CSV table of C-alpha atoms in Angstrom, one decimal:
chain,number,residue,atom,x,y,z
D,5,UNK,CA,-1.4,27.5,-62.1
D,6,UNK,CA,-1.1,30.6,-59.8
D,7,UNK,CA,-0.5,28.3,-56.8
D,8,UNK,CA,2.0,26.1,-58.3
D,9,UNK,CA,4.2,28.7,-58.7
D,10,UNK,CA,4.0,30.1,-55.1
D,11,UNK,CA,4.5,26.3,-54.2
D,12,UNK,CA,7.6,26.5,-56.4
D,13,UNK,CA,8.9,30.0,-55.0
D,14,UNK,CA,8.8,28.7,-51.7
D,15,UNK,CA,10.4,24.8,-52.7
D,16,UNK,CA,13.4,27.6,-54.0
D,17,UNK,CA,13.4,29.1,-51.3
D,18,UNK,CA,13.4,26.4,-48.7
D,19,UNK,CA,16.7,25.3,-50.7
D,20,UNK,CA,18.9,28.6,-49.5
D,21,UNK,CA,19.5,26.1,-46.9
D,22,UNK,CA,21.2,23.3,-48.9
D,23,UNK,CA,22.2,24.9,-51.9
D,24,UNK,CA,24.5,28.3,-51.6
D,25,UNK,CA,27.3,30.0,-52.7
D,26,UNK,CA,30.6,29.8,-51.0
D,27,UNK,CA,31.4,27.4,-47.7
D,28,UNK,CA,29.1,27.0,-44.5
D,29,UNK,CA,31.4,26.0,-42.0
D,30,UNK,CA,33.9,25.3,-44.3
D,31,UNK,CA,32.1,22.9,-46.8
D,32,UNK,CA,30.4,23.7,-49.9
D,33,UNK,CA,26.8,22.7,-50.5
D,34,UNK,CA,28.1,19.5,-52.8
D,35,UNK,CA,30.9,18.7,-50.0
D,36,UNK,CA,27.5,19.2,-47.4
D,37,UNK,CA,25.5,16.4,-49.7
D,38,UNK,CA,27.9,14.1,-49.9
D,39,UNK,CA,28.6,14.1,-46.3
D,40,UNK,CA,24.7,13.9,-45.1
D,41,UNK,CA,24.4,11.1,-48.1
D,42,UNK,CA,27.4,9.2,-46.7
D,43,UNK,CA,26.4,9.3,-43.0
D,44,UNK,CA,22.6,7.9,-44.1
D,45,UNK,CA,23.9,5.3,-46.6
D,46,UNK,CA,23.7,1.9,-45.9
D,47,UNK,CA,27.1,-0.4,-46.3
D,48,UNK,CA,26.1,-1.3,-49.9
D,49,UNK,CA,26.0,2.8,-51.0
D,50,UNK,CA,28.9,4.0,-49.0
D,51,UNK,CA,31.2,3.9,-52.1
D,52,UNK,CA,32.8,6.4,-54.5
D,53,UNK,CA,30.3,4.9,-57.3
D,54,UNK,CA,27.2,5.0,-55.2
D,55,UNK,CA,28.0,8.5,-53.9
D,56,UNK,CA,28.6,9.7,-57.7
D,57,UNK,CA,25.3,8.4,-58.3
D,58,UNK,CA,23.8,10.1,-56.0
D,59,UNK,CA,25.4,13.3,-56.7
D,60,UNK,CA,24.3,13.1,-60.7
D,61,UNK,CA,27.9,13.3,-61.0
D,62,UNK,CA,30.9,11.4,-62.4
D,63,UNK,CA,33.2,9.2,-60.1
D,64,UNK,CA,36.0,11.8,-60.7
D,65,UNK,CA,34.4,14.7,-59.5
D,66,UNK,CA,32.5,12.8,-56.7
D,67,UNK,CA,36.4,11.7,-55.7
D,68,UNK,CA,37.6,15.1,-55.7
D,69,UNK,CA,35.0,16.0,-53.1
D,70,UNK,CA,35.9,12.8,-51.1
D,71,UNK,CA,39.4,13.7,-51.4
D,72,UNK,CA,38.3,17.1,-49.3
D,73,UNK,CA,36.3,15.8,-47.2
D,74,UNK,CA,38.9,13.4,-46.3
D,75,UNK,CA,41.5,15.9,-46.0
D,76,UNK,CA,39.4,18.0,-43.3
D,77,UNK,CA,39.3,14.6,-41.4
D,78,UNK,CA,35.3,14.1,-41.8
D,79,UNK,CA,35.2,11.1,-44.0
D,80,UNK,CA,37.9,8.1,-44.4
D,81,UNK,CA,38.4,4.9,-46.8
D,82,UNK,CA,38.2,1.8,-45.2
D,83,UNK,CA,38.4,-1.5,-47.2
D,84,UNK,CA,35.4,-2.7,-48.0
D,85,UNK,CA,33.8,-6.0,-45.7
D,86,UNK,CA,31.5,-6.5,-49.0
D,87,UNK,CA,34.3,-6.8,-51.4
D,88,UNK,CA,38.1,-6.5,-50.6
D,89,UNK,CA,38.6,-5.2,-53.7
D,90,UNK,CA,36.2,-1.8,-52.7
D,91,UNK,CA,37.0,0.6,-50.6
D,92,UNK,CA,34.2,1.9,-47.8
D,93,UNK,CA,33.9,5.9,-47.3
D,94,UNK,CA,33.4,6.1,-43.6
D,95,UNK,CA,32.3,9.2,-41.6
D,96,UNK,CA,34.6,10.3,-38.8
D,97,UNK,CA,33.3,11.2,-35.4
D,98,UNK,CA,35.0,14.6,-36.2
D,99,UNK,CA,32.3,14.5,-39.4
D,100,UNK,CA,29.7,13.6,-37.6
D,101,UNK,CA,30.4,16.5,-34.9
D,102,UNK,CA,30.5,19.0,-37.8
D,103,UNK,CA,26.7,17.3,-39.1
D,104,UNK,CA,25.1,18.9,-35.8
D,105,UNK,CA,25.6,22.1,-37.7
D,106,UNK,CA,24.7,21.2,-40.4
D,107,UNK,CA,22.8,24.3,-42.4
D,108,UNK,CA,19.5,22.2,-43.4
D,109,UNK,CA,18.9,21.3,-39.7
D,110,UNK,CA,17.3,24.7,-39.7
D,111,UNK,CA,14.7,23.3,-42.6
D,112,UNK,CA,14.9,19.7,-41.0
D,113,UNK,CA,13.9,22.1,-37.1
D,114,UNK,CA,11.0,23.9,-39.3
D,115,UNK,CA,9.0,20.7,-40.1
D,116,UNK,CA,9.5,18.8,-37.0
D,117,UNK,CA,8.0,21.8,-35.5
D,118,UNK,CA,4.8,21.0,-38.1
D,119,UNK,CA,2.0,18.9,-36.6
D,120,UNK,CA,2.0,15.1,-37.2
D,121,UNK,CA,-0.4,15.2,-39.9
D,122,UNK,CA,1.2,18.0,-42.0
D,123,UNK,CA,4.2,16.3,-41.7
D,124,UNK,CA,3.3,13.1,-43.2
D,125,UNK,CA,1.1,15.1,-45.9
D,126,UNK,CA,4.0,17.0,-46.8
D,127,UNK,CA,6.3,13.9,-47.1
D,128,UNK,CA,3.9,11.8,-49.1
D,129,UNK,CA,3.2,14.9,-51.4
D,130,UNK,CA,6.2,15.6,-51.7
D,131,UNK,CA,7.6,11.9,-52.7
D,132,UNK,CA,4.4,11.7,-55.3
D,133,UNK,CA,6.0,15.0,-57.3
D,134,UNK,CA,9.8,14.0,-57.3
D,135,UNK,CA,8.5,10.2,-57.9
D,136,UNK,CA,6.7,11.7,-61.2
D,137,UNK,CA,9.7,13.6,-62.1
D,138,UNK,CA,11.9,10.8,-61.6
D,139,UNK,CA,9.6,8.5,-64.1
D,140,UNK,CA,9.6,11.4,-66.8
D,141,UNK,CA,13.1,11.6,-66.5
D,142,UNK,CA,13.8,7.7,-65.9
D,143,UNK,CA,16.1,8.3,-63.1
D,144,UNK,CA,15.9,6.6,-59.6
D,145,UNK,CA,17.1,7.9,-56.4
D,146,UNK,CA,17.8,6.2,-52.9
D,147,UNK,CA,15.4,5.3,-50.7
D,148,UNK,CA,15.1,2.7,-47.5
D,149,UNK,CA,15.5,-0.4,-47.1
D,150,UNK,CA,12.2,-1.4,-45.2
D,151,UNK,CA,10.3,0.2,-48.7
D,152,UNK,CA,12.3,-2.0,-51.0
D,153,UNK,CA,11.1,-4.6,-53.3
D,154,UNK,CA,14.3,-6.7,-52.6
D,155,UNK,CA,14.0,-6.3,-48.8
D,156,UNK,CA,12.7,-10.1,-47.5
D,157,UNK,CA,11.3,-11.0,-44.0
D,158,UNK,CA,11.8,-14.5,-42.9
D,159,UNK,CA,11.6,-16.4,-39.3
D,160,UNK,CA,9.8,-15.6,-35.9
D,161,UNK,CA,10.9,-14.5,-32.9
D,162,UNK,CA,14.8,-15.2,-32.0
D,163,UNK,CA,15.0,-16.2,-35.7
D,164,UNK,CA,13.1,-13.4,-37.2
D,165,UNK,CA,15.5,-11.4,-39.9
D,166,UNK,CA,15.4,-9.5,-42.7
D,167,UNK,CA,17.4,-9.8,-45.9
D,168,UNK,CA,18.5,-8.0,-49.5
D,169,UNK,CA,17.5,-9.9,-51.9
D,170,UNK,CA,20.0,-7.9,-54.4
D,171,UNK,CA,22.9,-8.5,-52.5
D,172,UNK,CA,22.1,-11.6,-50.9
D,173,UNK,CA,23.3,-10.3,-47.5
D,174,UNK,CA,21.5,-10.4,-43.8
D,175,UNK,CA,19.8,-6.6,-42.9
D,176,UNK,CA,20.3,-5.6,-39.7
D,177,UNK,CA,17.3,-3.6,-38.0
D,178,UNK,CA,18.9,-0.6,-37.5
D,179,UNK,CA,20.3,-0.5,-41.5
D,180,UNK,CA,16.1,-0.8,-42.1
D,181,UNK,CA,16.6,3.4,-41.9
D,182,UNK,CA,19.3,3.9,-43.8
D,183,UNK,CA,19.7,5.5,-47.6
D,184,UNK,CA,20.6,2.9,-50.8
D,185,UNK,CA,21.2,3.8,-54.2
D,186,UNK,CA,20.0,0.1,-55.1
D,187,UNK,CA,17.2,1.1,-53.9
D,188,UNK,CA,13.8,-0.2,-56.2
D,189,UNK,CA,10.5,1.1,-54.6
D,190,UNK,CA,7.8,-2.0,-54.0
D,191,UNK,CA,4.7,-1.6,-56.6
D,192,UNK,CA,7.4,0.1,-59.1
D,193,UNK,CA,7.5,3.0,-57.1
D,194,UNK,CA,10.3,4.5,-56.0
């Protein structure tokens, strides 16, 4: 028991660097999460719903921190090539300047600098405890495409591809990395 709760001291403080008081560079820690969310989400999660989702927040106040990061020119609405009826929030290259300071890339710097191994320990322990919290509390958080049940590989060579099942749309390699609320882990994790 002792040592879970130095592991949880130090999980609290680790999270000085995402979650604060005030601004950091002119962005709260909620504007900060949405804009690292939105700049990892893949095309299907890059929506006012999705983001509210991920937030554990309602669309109205996931709107209102759209609306600012809109008006500081970080993020903007595009229509949506999904559904014309949907808008897509888009980060700006001005938003994507300002992610380079980011405050967690100080954390994010800290664990690179960790061996291989520890990494990966730390990630896979890590994704067991928030996996068992998300079960006790029936709630599901994004995750990546290429560890999704509805992810399908088909075809060889030239005509290798991969596909959502959910959506019923083509992946492209380089979305294999990127967050999605949709997101249902293989094995019923996840």
């Amino acid at each position: 028991m002792r040592m879970a709760i130095e592991i949880l001291q130090l999980l609290v403080q680790s999270a000085d660097s995402w979650l604060f008081e005030g601004n950091r560079s002119g962005l709260s820690d909620r504007e900060w999460m949405a804009l690292r969310f939105l700049a990892r989400a893949n095309r299907f999660s890059r929506t006012p719903t999705a983001l509210a989702s991920f937030l554990s927040t309602n669309r109205s106040a996931a709107s209102q921190i759209v609306a600012v990061l809109q008006n500081k020119g970080l993020v903007v609405r595009k229509p949506s090539a999904e559904d014309k009826r949907s808008i897509a929030l888009c980060v700006t290259g001005e938003g994507e300047t300002l992610l380079e300071r980011d405050p967690i890339n100080a954390l994010r710097d800290q664990i690179v600098a960790l061996e291989v191994p520890d990494r990966s320990q730390l990630r896979d322990t890590l994704r067991r405890v928030l996996i068992g919290l998300d079960v006790a509390e029936r709630r599901y958080h994004p995750g990546v495409c290429s560890q999704c049940m509805f992810l399908v590989e088909s075809g060889e060579g030239k005509d290798h591809h991969f596909k959502c099942r959910l959506f019923r749309k083509s992946i492209d390699q380089k979305e294999m990395t990127l967050l999605c609320t949709y997101f249902e882990g293989r094995s019923g994790k996840g």
